[in-house]
Every structure is written in structure tokens, then in C-alpha cells.
Coordinates of C-alpha atoms in Angstrom, one line a residue:
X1 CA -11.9 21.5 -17.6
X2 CA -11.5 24.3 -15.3
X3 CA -8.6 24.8 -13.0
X4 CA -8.5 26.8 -9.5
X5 CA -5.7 27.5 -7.1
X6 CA -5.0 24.9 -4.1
X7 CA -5.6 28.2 -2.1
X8 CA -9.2 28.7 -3.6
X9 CA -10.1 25.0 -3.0
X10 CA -8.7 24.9 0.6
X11 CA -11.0 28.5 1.7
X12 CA -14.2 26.1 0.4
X13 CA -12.7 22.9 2.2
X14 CA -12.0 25.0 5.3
X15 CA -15.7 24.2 6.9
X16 CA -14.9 20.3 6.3
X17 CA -13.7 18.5 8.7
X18 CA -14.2 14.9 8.0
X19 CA -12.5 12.9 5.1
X20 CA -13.5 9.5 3.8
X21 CA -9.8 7.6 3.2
X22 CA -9.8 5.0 1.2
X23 CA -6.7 2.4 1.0
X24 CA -6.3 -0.7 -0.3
X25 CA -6.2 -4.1 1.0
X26 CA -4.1 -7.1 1.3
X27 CA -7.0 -9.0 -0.1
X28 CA -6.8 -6.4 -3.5
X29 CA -10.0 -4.8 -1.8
X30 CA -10.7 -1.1 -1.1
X31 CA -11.2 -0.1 2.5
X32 CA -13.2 3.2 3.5
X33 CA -13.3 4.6 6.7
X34 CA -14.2 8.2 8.1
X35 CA -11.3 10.3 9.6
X36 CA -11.4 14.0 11.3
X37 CA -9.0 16.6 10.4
X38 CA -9.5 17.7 14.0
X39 CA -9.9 21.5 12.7
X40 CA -6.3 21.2 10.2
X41 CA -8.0 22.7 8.0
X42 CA -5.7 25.2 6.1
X43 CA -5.4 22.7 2.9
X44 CA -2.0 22.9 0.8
X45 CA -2.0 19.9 -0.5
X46 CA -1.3 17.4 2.6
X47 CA -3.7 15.9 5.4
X48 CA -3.0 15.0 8.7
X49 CA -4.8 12.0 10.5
X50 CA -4.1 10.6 14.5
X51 CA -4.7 6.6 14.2
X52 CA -3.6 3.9 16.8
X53 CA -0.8 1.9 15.5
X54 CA -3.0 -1.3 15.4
X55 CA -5.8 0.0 12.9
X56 CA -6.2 -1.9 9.7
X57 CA -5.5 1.4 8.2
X58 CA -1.8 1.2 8.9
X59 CA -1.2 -1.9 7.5
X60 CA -3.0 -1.0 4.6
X61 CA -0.6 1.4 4.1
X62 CA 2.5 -0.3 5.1
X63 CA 2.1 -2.4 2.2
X64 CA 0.5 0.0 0.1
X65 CA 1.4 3.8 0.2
X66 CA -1.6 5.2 -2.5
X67 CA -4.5 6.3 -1.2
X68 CA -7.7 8.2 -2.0
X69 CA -9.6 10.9 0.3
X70 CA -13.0 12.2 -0.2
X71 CA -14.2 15.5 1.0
X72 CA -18.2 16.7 0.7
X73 CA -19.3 20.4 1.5
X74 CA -22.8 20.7 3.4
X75 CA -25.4 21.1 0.9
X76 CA -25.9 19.2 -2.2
X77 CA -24.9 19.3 -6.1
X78 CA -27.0 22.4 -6.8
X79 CA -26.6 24.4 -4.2
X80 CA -23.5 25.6 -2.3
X81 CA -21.3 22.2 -1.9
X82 CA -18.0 21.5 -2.9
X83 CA -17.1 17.9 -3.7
X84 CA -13.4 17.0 -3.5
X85 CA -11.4 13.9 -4.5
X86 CA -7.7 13.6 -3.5
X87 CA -5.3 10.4 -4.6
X88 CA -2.0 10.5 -3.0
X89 CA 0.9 8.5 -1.3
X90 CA 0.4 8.1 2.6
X91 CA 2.8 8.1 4.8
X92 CA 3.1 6.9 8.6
X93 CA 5.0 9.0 11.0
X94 CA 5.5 8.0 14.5
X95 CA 7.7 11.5 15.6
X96 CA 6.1 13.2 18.8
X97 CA 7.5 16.6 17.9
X98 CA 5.6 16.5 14.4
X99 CA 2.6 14.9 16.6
X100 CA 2.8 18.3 18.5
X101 CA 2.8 20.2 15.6
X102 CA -0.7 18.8 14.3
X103 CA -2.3 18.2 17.9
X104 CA -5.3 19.4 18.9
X105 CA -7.2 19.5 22.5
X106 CA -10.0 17.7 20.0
X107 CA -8.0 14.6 19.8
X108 CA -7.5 14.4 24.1
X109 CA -11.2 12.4 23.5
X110 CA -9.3 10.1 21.4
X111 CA -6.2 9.9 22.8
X112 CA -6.0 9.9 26.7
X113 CA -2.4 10.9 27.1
X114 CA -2.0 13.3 24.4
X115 CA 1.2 12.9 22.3
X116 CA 2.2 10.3 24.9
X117 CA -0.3 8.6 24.1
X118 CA 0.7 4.7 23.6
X119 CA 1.0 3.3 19.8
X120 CA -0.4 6.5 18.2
X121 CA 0.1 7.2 14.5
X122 CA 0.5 10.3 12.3
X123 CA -1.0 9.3 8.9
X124 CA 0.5 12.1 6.1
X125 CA -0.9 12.0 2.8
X126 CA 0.2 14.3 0.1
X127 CA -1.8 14.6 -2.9
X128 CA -0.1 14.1 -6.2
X129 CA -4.3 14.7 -7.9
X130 CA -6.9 17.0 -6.9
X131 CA -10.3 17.0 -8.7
X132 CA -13.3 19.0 -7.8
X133 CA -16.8 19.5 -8.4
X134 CA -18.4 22.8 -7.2
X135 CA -21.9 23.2 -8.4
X136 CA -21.9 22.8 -12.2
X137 CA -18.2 23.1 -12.5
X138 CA -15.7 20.3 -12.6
X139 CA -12.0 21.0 -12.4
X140 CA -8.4 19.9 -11.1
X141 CA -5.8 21.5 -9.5
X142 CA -2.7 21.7 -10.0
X143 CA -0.8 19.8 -7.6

């Protein structure tokens, strides 16, 4: 199995900006939904997602923390594409100042009032296992 940096898979994550997150249910189910980066690109290990307190998605993780995210480069298998899978713990923060710190004037579509913005969530998920598929090669990194 090969291995590369964090730092070499975040320059070929860097054009991605949507993630599928998966989390799991109360019903013992896995739930996927989409969710933007919003340009946070500069991977070290942790993603940052904006969510309304109310989503499913927070309760899923209220009750329970692991969670899976799913990255796919443009092009396919044998061409240029970089296929990432990331299982980690989540975790919700509801801190303005760290809201600032992640915001984007991408996320003023979403979110009318910005940071002020009524029941907003911060979802936090640092991975704890990276694996990868670029092209023909398969790999982890270390996390």
C-alpha cells in the first residue's frame, strides 16, 4: 500500500469543494448528504461544514460522533481524479468567533445574517483514517 503526506493529498483535494458526509442514524441507518467546503480548502486533516441547528445531520451526530466523508476529483479512474475517503469523529460547535474564522461571503446565500445568523451550526470533523485512490494507486495517510 502506498502512503503520501496529508500535504500531498490536500494540493490534489484543493480543487474539491463538495464532500458527501455520511452519519448514522437513530434508526441504525446511514444518511448521505452533500456539503460545500465553501472554498476551506487547505486540508490538514479537519473539515469545516455551516448547517442550521435543525438538520437531521445534527442529531445524527449528537448521538453519534463517527462519521464518513467522501471527496471525488473531476475526471474519472483513469485519468486525473483523486478519490478520497475520510472516517472521523464530528463535532458540533456553536462559537461565533470560530464561525468567523471559517466564514466565507459564499455562505451569505445560505445564511442571511452571516455569523448572526439564527441556529447556525459549525460541523468539525477530524479524521482519525485517510484512504485514497489516485489513478492506479491506492494508499493511506497517515493521520
Amino acid at each position: 500500500m502506498h502512503h503520501k503526506s496529508i500535504e500531498e493529498i490536500s494540493k490534489r483535494m484543493a480543487g474539491i469543494d463538495i464532500a458527501i458526509l455520511s452519519t448514522h442514524t437513530e434508526g441504525g441507518q446511514i444518511a448521505n448528504r452533500p456539503m460545500s467546503n465553501n472554498g476551506d480548502v487547505e486540508y490538514d486533516g479537519t473539515s469545516y461544514y455551516f448547517t442550521f441547528e435543525q438538520a437531521r445531520t445534527v442529531a445524527d451526530i449528537q448521538a453519534n460522533p463517527r462519521v464518513a466523508l467522501g471527496f471525488t476529483g473531476e475526471g474519472g479512474i483513469f485519468s486525473d481524479a483523486i478519490y478520497v475517503a475520510i472516517e472521523g469523529n464530528a463535532e458540533l460547535i456553536r462559537d461565533k468567533a470560530i464561525f468567523k474564522a471559517h466564514w466565507t461571503s459564499d455562505l451569505d446565500r445560505w445564511f442571511d445574517k452571516g455569523v448572526d445568523t439564527p441556529n447556525i451550526v459549525l460541523i468539525k470533523v477530524k479524521a482519525n483514517r485517510i484512504t485514497y485512490w489516485d489513478g492506479e494507486e491506492e494508499g493511506a495517510v497517515q493521520v
